Every structure is written in C-alpha cells, then in structure tokens.
mmCIF file of C-alpha atoms and ligand atoms in Angstrom:
data_model
loop_
_atom_site.group_PDB
_atom_site.id
_atom_site.type_symbol
_atom_site.label_atom_id
_atom_site.label_comp_id
_atom_site.label_asym_id
_atom_site.label_seq_id
_atom_site.Cartn_x
_atom_site.Cartn_y
_atom_site.Cartn_z
ATOM 1 C CA UNK R 198 82.942 173.944 120.309
ATOM 2 C CA UNK R 199 82.625 176.219 122.286
ATOM 3 C CA UNK R 200 79.212 174.752 123.600
ATOM 4 C CA UNK R 201 80.918 171.607 123.341
ATOM 5 C CA UNK R 202 83.436 173.663 125.497
ATOM 6 C CA UNK R 203 81.223 175.193 128.157
ATOM 7 C CA UNK R 204 79.282 172.021 129.058
ATOM 8 C CA UNK R 205 82.996 169.963 129.790
ATOM 9 C CA UNK R 206 84.161 172.508 131.371
ATOM 10 C CA UNK R 207 80.545 173.048 133.674
ATOM 11 C CA UNK R 208 80.317 169.629 134.144
ATOM 12 C CA UNK R 209 84.369 169.035 135.075
ATOM 13 C CA UNK R 210 84.108 171.456 137.639
ATOM 14 C CA UNK R 211 80.173 170.770 138.868
ATOM 15 C CA UNK R 212 81.264 167.485 139.682
ATOM 16 C CA UNK R 213 84.922 168.246 141.322
ATOM 17 C CA UNK R 214 82.975 170.133 143.848
ATOM 18 C CA UNK R 215 80.966 167.496 144.878
ATOM 19 C CA UNK R 216 84.313 165.515 145.435
ATOM 20 C CA UNK R 217 85.292 168.458 147.020
ATOM 21 C CA UNK R 218 82.949 168.722 149.613
ATOM 22 C CA UNK R 219 83.011 164.699 150.281
ATOM 23 C CA UNK R 220 86.433 164.579 150.494
ATOM 24 C CA UNK R 221 87.292 163.520 154.004
ATOM 25 C CA UNK R 222 84.322 163.031 154.981
ATOM 26 C CA UNK R 223 81.692 160.435 155.725
ATOM 27 C CA UNK R 224 80.220 158.687 153.127
ATOM 28 C CA UNK R 225 79.997 155.039 151.696
ATOM 29 C CA UNK R 226 82.216 152.316 149.804
ATOM 30 C CA UNK R 227 81.557 149.090 147.869
ATOM 31 C CA UNK R 228 83.934 146.929 146.239
ATOM 32 C CA UNK R 229 83.851 145.798 142.638
ATOM 33 C CA UNK R 230 85.606 142.604 140.819
ATOM 34 C CA UNK R 231 88.034 142.425 142.722
ATOM 35 C CA UNK R 232 88.924 144.285 146.908
ATOM 36 C CA UNK R 233 91.232 146.713 146.203
ATOM 37 C CA UNK R 234 89.088 148.006 143.056
ATOM 38 C CA UNK R 235 86.160 150.322 145.500
ATOM 39 C CA UNK R 236 83.505 152.915 144.175
ATOM 40 C CA UNK R 237 82.500 155.558 146.586
ATOM 41 C CA UNK R 238 78.741 156.784 146.666
ATOM 42 C CA UNK R 239 80.634 159.905 145.382
ATOM 43 C CA UNK R 240 81.965 158.627 142.117
ATOM 44 C CA UNK R 241 77.402 158.245 141.326
ATOM 45 C CA UNK R 242 76.340 161.307 143.132
ATOM 46 C CA UNK R 243 79.719 163.084 141.188
ATOM 47 C CA UNK R 244 78.810 160.485 137.398
ATOM 48 C CA UNK R 245 75.118 162.035 137.564
ATOM 49 C CA UNK R 246 75.298 165.189 138.289
ATOM 50 C CA UNK R 247 78.458 165.150 134.854
ATOM 51 C CA UNK R 248 75.973 162.869 132.672
ATOM 52 C CA UNK R 249 72.562 165.044 133.482
ATOM 53 C CA UNK R 250 74.561 168.587 132.506
ATOM 54 C CA UNK R 251 75.498 167.017 129.177
ATOM 55 C CA UNK R 252 72.131 165.062 128.511
ATOM 56 C CA UNK R 253 70.567 168.517 129.453
ATOM 57 C CA UNK R 254 72.012 170.322 126.454
ATOM 58 C CA UNK R 255 73.295 167.293 124.140
ATOM 59 C CA UNK R 256 70.831 164.578 124.545
ATOM 60 C CA UNK R 257 71.809 162.385 121.540
ATOM 61 C CA UNK R 258 75.444 161.925 121.870
ATOM 62 C CA UNK R 259 76.748 158.800 122.993
ATOM 63 C CA UNK R 260 78.156 158.483 126.593
ATOM 64 C CA UNK R 261 80.551 155.935 127.997
ATOM 65 C CA UNK R 262 80.661 156.480 131.173
ATOM 66 C CA UNK R 263 82.928 154.097 134.646
ATOM 67 C CA UNK R 264 79.457 153.643 137.237
ATOM 68 C CA UNK R 265 76.565 153.403 135.022
ATOM 69 C CA UNK R 266 78.613 151.674 131.011
ATOM 70 C CA UNK R 267 77.246 152.676 127.742
ATOM 71 C CA UNK R 268 74.243 154.652 127.166
ATOM 72 C CA UNK R 269 75.169 154.482 123.106
ATOM 73 C CA UNK R 270 73.089 156.594 120.553
ATOM 74 C CA UNK R 271 73.330 157.217 116.690
ATOM 75 C CA UNK R 272 75.896 160.364 117.067
ATOM 76 C CA UNK R 273 79.541 160.856 116.477
ATOM 77 C CA UNK R 274 79.874 162.660 119.446
ATOM 78 C CA UNK R 275 80.718 160.215 122.509
ATOM 79 C CA UNK R 276 81.450 161.572 125.950
ATOM 80 C CA UNK R 277 84.089 159.055 127.752
ATOM 81 C CA UNK R 278 83.022 159.558 131.299
ATOM 82 C CA UNK R 279 85.454 158.952 134.766
ATOM 83 C CA UNK R 280 83.991 160.379 137.960
ATOM 84 C CA UNK R 281 86.633 160.300 140.267
ATOM 85 C CA UNK R 282 89.889 158.013 138.738
ATOM 86 C CA UNK R 283 91.587 157.451 141.886
ATOM 87 C CA UNK R 284 89.349 156.079 143.743
ATOM 88 C CA UNK R 285 91.624 153.962 145.956
ATOM 89 C CA UNK R 286 93.146 157.268 146.787
ATOM 90 C CA UNK R 287 89.782 159.193 147.581
ATOM 91 C CA UNK R 288 88.524 156.829 149.934
ATOM 92 C CA UNK R 289 92.130 156.995 151.977
ATOM 93 C CA UNK R 290 91.337 160.776 152.141
ATOM 94 C CA UNK R 291 94.796 160.634 149.562
ATOM 95 C CA UNK R 292 94.386 164.313 147.793
ATOM 96 C CA UNK R 293 95.540 162.502 144.854
ATOM 97 C CA UNK R 294 92.135 162.026 142.356
ATOM 98 C CA UNK R 295 90.702 164.087 139.516
ATOM 99 C CA UNK R 296 87.055 163.979 137.287
ATOM 100 C CA UNK R 297 88.393 163.060 134.381
ATOM 101 C CA UNK R 298 86.072 164.084 130.635
ATOM 102 C CA UNK R 299 86.718 163.203 126.747
ATOM 103 C CA UNK R 300 84.895 164.250 124.287
ATOM 104 C CA UNK R 301 85.229 162.013 120.645
ATOM 105 C CA UNK R 302 84.056 163.423 117.842
ATOM 106 C CA UNK R 303 84.072 160.493 114.757
ATOM 107 C CA UNK R 304 86.233 158.564 116.838
ATOM 108 C CA UNK R 305 88.656 161.336 117.517
ATOM 109 C CA UNK R 306 89.993 163.037 120.073
ATOM 110 C CA UNK R 307 88.573 167.114 120.198
ATOM 111 C CA UNK R 308 88.092 168.027 124.309
ATOM 112 C CA UNK R 309 89.686 167.290 127.655
ATOM 113 C CA UNK R 310 89.959 168.062 130.703
ATOM 114 C CA UNK R 311 91.187 167.004 134.198
ATOM 115 C CA UNK R 312 90.055 168.601 137.515
ATOM 116 C CA UNK R 313 91.893 167.309 140.949
ATOM 117 C CA UNK R 314 89.895 169.882 143.021
ATOM 118 C CA UNK R 315 91.869 168.835 146.280
ATOM 119 C CA UNK R 316 94.800 170.797 144.362
ATOM 120 C CA UNK R 317 92.544 173.632 142.528
ATOM 121 C CA UNK R 318 94.494 171.901 139.514
ATOM 122 C CA UNK R 319 92.331 171.977 136.118
ATOM 123 C CA UNK R 320 94.300 170.568 132.725
ATOM 124 C CA UNK R 321 92.834 171.142 129.306
ATOM 125 C CA UNK R 322 93.350 170.919 126.225
ATOM 126 C CA UNK R 323 90.900 171.099 122.710
ATOM 127 C CA UNK R 324 92.343 169.626 119.421
ATOM 128 C CA UNK R 325 94.901 171.976 117.775
ATOM 129 C CA UNK R 326 94.591 174.533 120.545
ATOM 130 C CA UNK R 327 97.451 173.593 122.807
ATOM 131 C CA UNK R 328 97.406 172.432 126.695
ATOM 132 C CA UNK R 329 96.538 174.264 129.785
ATOM 133 C CA UNK R 330 96.752 173.713 133.621
ATOM 134 C CA UNK R 331 94.500 176.904 134.989
ATOM 135 C CA UNK R 332 93.738 178.602 132.024
ATOM 136 C CA UNK R 333 97.944 178.714 132.096
ATOM 137 C CA UNK R 334 99.998 176.985 128.680
ATOM 138 C CA UNK R 335 101.429 174.293 129.204
ATOM 139 C CA UNK R 336 104.416 171.737 127.921
ATOM 140 C CA UNK R 337 105.750 168.225 128.375
ATOM 141 C CA UNK R 338 109.717 168.261 130.152
ATOM 142 C CA UNK R 339 112.495 168.736 127.891
ATOM 143 C CA UNK R 340 114.797 165.549 129.528
ATOM 144 C CA UNK R 341 116.526 163.829 126.855
ATOM 145 C CA UNK R 342 118.344 161.862 128.701
ATOM 146 C CA UNK R 343 116.585 158.643 130.270
ATOM 147 C CA UNK R 344 118.764 157.982 132.857
ATOM 148 C CA UNK R 345 117.880 161.059 134.301
ATOM 149 C CA UNK R 346 114.368 160.406 133.803
ATOM 150 C CA UNK R 347 111.706 161.246 137.322
ATOM 151 C CA UNK R 348 108.771 158.207 135.884
ATOM 152 C CA UNK R 349 105.430 157.015 136.662
ATOM 153 C CA UNK R 350 103.376 153.486 136.295
ATOM 154 C CA UNK R 351 100.255 152.216 137.899
ATOM 155 C CA UNK R 352 99.711 148.762 138.269
ATOM 156 C CA UNK R 353 95.742 147.315 137.351
ATOM 157 C CA UNK R 354 93.701 145.694 140.419
ATOM 158 C CA UNK R 355 93.226 142.227 138.566
ATOM 159 C CA UNK R 356 96.329 141.361 136.666
ATOM 160 C CA UNK R 357 95.787 140.646 133.433
ATOM 161 C CA UNK R 358 97.499 136.923 132.096
ATOM 162 C CA UNK R 359 97.605 138.480 128.458
ATOM 163 C CA UNK R 360 99.672 140.894 128.935
ATOM 164 C CA UNK R 361 103.321 140.006 126.578
ATOM 165 C CA UNK R 362 105.154 140.493 129.928
ATOM 166 C CA UNK R 363 104.021 140.794 133.661
ATOM 167 C CA UNK R 364 104.132 144.497 134.703
ATOM 168 C CA UNK R 365 106.196 143.879 137.278
ATOM 169 C CA UNK R 366 108.827 142.949 135.641
ATOM 170 C CA UNK R 367 108.872 146.071 133.620
ATOM 171 C CA UNK R 368 108.315 147.956 136.655
ATOM 172 C CA UNK R 369 111.494 145.907 137.910
ATOM 173 C CA UNK R 370 113.713 146.436 135.216
ATOM 174 C CA UNK R 371 113.687 150.326 135.422
ATOM 175 C CA UNK R 372 113.828 150.555 139.354
ATOM 176 C CA UNK R 373 116.545 148.661 138.694
ATOM 177 C CA UNK R 374 118.381 150.901 135.887
ATOM 178 C CA UNK R 375 118.431 153.285 139.519
ATOM 179 C CA UNK R 376 115.295 154.796 138.135
ATOM 180 C CA UNK R 377 112.987 156.755 140.744
ATOM 181 C CA UNK R 378 109.551 155.677 139.839
ATOM 182 C CA UNK R 379 106.170 157.177 141.065
ATOM 183 C CA UNK R 380 103.114 155.332 141.513
ATOM 184 C CA UNK R 381 99.828 158.317 142.198
ATOM 185 C CA UNK R 382 97.476 155.694 141.586
ATOM 186 C CA UNK R 383 95.065 158.107 138.828
ATOM 187 C CA UNK R 384 96.632 157.354 135.282
ATOM 188 C CA UNK R 385 94.636 160.743 134.458
ATOM 189 C CA UNK R 386 96.854 162.689 136.865
ATOM 190 C CA UNK R 387 99.587 160.698 135.530
ATOM 191 C CA UNK R 388 98.749 161.628 132.293
ATOM 192 C CA UNK R 389 98.839 165.139 133.206
ATOM 193 C CA UNK R 390 101.635 165.932 135.184
ATOM 194 C CA UNK R 391 103.738 164.036 131.852
ATOM 195 C CA UNK R 392 101.748 166.638 130.078
ATOM 196 C CA UNK R 393 103.458 169.825 132.557
ATOM 197 C CA UNK R 394 106.531 168.295 132.611
ATOM 198 C CA UNK R 395 106.745 166.938 136.199
ATOM 199 C CA UNK R 396 107.538 163.757 134.701
ATOM 200 C CA UNK R 397 109.152 162.808 131.823
ATOM 201 C CA UNK R 398 107.395 159.657 131.334
ATOM 202 C CA UNK R 399 104.041 157.365 131.810
ATOM 203 C CA UNK R 400 103.817 154.010 131.048
ATOM 204 C CA UNK R 401 100.310 151.484 132.667
ATOM 205 C CA UNK R 402 98.437 148.150 131.502
ATOM 206 C CA UNK R 403 94.806 147.586 131.370
ATOM 207 C CA UNK R 404 93.672 151.071 131.632
ATOM 208 C CA UNK R 405 90.409 151.862 130.198
ATOM 209 C CA UNK R 406 89.304 154.458 128.370
ATOM 210 C CA UNK R 407 87.615 156.542 130.792
ATOM 211 C CA UNK R 408 90.952 156.985 132.462
ATOM 212 C CA UNK R 409 92.943 157.709 129.614
ATOM 213 C CA UNK R 410 91.276 159.675 126.730
ATOM 214 C CA UNK R 411 91.661 163.816 127.891
ATOM 215 C CA UNK R 412 94.785 162.801 129.340
ATOM 216 C CA UNK R 413 95.814 161.216 126.361
ATOM 217 C CA UNK R 414 94.680 164.745 124.338
ATOM 218 C CA UNK R 415 96.160 167.154 126.912
ATOM 219 C CA UNK R 416 99.745 164.804 126.473
ATOM 220 C CA UNK R 417 99.439 165.268 123.302
ATOM 221 C CA UNK R 418 98.733 169.010 123.432
ATOM 222 C CA UNK R 419 101.443 169.865 125.662
ATOM 223 C CA UNK R 420 104.264 168.389 122.936
ATOM 224 C CA UNK R 421 104.146 164.934 124.278
ATOM 225 C CA UNK R 422 103.641 161.562 122.408
ATOM 226 C CA UNK R 423 101.526 158.668 122.822
ATOM 227 C CA UNK R 424 101.576 154.829 122.245
ATOM 228 C CA UNK R 425 101.229 151.215 122.397
ATOM 229 C CA UNK R 426 104.188 149.325 124.016
ATOM 230 C CA UNK R 427 105.561 148.528 120.279
ATOM 231 C CA UNK R 428 105.293 151.851 119.771
ATOM 232 C CA UNK R 429 102.481 151.911 117.362
ATOM 233 C CA UNK R 430 99.638 154.472 117.543
ATOM 234 C CA UNK R 431 97.359 155.063 120.411
ATOM 235 C CA UNK R 432 94.063 154.627 120.669
ATOM 236 C CA UNK R 433 91.934 155.479 123.486
ATOM 237 C CA UNK R 434 90.962 152.075 124.045
ATOM 238 C CA UNK R 435 94.286 150.543 123.762
ATOM 239 C CA UNK R 436 95.500 148.235 126.207
ATOM 240 C CA UNK R 437 99.179 149.507 126.451
ATOM 241 C CA UNK R 438 99.519 153.338 127.580
ATOM 242 C CA UNK R 439 103.165 154.846 126.817
ATOM 243 C CA UNK R 440 102.687 158.586 126.973
ATOM 244 C CA UNK R 441 106.361 160.557 127.004
ATOM 245 C CA UNK R 442 107.857 163.769 126.234
ATOM 246 C CA UNK R 443 108.450 162.644 123.017
ATOM 247 C CA UNK R 444 112.738 162.516 123.590
ATOM 248 C CA UNK R 445 113.017 159.033 126.140
ATOM 249 C CA UNK R 446 109.644 157.052 124.129
ATOM 250 C CA UNK R 447 112.742 155.343 122.578
ATOM 251 C CA UNK R 448 114.455 154.169 125.009
ATOM 252 C CA UNK R 449 110.803 153.871 127.205
ATOM 253 C CA UNK R 450 110.317 151.484 124.626
ATOM 254 C CA UNK R 451 114.306 149.522 124.421
ATOM 255 C CA UNK R 452 113.257 148.891 128.335
ATOM 256 C CA UNK R 453 109.482 147.977 128.678
ATOM 257 C CA UNK R 454 110.180 145.694 125.227
ATOM 258 C CA UNK R 455 113.516 143.780 127.232
ATOM 259 C CA UNK R 456 116.259 145.274 126.582
ATOM 260 C CA UNK R 457 119.418 147.924 128.919
ATOM 261 C CA UNK R 458 119.553 151.125 128.364
ATOM 262 C CA UNK R 459 121.633 151.985 131.185
HETATM 263 C C1 IPD Y 623 92.407 153.153 138.378
HETATM 264 C C2 IPD Y 623 93.678 154.517 138.262
HETATM 265 C C3 IPD Y 623 94.642 153.822 138.637
HETATM 266 C C4 IPD Y 623 94.878 152.833 137.652
HETATM 267 C C5 IPD Y 623 93.871 151.378 137.495
HETATM 268 C C6 IPD Y 623 91.960 152.756 137.938
HETATM 269 P P1 IPD Y 623 89.804 154.203 139.515
HETATM 270 O O1 IPD Y 623 90.632 154.436 138.399
HETATM 271 O O2 IPD Y 623 93.905 155.622 137.189
HETATM 272 O O3 IPD Y 623 95.861 154.788 138.735
HETATM 273 O O4 IPD Y 623 96.401 151.963 137.858
HETATM 274 O O5 IPD Y 623 93.943 150.931 136.851
HETATM 275 O O6 IPD Y 623 91.333 151.636 137.297
HETATM 276 O O7 IPD Y 623 89.392 152.601 139.529
HETATM 277 O O8 IPD Y 623 90.496 154.971 140.359
HETATM 278 O O9 IPD Y 623 89.216 155.139 138.724
HETATM 279 CA CA1 CA Y 624 89.857 155.238 136.482
HETATM 280 CA CA1 CA Y 625 86.688 156.208 138.049
#
C-alpha cells in the first residue's frame, strides 16, 4: 500500500499546487450541461497532472475522472478523481474547493485524500488505519442531540425527477426545525468536515462517485456512519448520501423521510 499511498499523495499535492497557482487569477471558464455547471481550464490542467502521475507508476489501473471520463482497464484497482470539487467556488474566488482522489481495490475503498490548498488542509485515510488532517488523527463529533446539531448539505445543478422527495422539501423540514444548515459547495469538503467534527451531519442527493469516494473513506475511518436515505449500506455509486457522526444518524434518517424530531 505504501507505493499507492505515495502516488496518491503526490498526485493530490501536485494538483493542489496548480489550483493554488490559478486561484483568484485568470483562467478560461466553460459551461457543461446546465448553465451553472462549470468547468475551468484549471480543472483540466489539474486532472491531466493527476492522471499523468498515476499512469506513470500504474499504467494498468482503471481511472474514472470527472472531466475525461472512464479509462477502463482489466485491473482490481480503480482511481476515482475529482480534480476540483467545488468548481463554482473556485471560479468565484471562494476558497472552499479541493482535489479529491479515492482508490478502490476489488470494489472496496482503500485510500482517500482530499486537499484544499487555499486552507492548506490535507485530509487522508487508509482503510483500517484511521483518518488524519495534516497528519493529525481526526474523529467525528460526539454530539448526540439532533436539535443542536450543525449540518451541511448541497444541491444538484440539475434537479433529478426520480428523487423520492424533492430535496428542497427535506431542506425545508430541517430548517423549519430550527437547525443551522450550511451549504459549502464542495461535497468532498462537506464529508471531511463531518469527519473532523466541524459538522455533525451531511446529506445530499445525486452526487457522483468522484465527489464522494475519498470523503466516504475519511468519514468512515474517523468513526462516522454513511448510508443511503433508507439507512442501507452505502457505496460510491449510490445516489443518496447521508454521513453523520453516527449518534444523530437515525434522527437524520427520520427527518429526511418526513418525520419530525422536534
Ligand atoms: C459539485 C460539488 C457540490 C455539489 C454538486 C457537485 P463540482 O462538484 O461537490 O457541492 O452540490 O452536486 O457536482 O461540480 O464542483 O466538481
Ligand atoms: Ca465534484
Ligand atoms: Ca469537479
């Protein structure tokens, strides 16, 4: 695992340098499907660097990366890459965005790294070995009282038609219960901030595997719980993400599913 970890951290940090270099600078911005779904030339530049570093050492591994798509190989290893998670923030000079890279081995997450170079915060986890922030072990919060929890969520660029319930309804229900709910604009950072105890819970509908892969492992290794909205085991290709400190998880599930906790 040491060689893989070295490549993961090297790729994460090199991409972070690129993001930091361009932050608040001049770069080209394009629109993907949906007028506010942005991609900048920095996303592509950072992605190229990450892929080049991984390919150099592990040319036989599968790579799934947001902007270039899937480079499938016959391999037990799959790298899930989001070169900039929080591109809208990045494009607006808001320093809440990151590089996010997760590694699956035989469909199980084994390594994850999330780096926000503007805040110089590197979150890292290895399966079975805990999670760290800049090398220091982290753990989820110990808050058990839902009514005083601090939560975070996100909204898709394109509203899904197949959600069991409109995400705005869930948001409304939680806000009307008087809970503080933040919207940072980077799902990977949302997950890491649950992992280090800044937030007690995070939920979002319709995320992609590259948004959540690294953060999922980091939350788990920090002692948190992550499921779908029915409380069923989560996987990175799942569309419903609920991550909490574990203690408020059942209450979050009931409020998401239409019951009051007040
Ligand atoms: C987005 C961010 C955002 C979430 C969106 C994602 P991007 O990723 O994670 O927080 O609400 O659904 O698509 O486009 O900045 O990589
Ligand atoms: Ca993303
Ligand atoms: Ca992205």
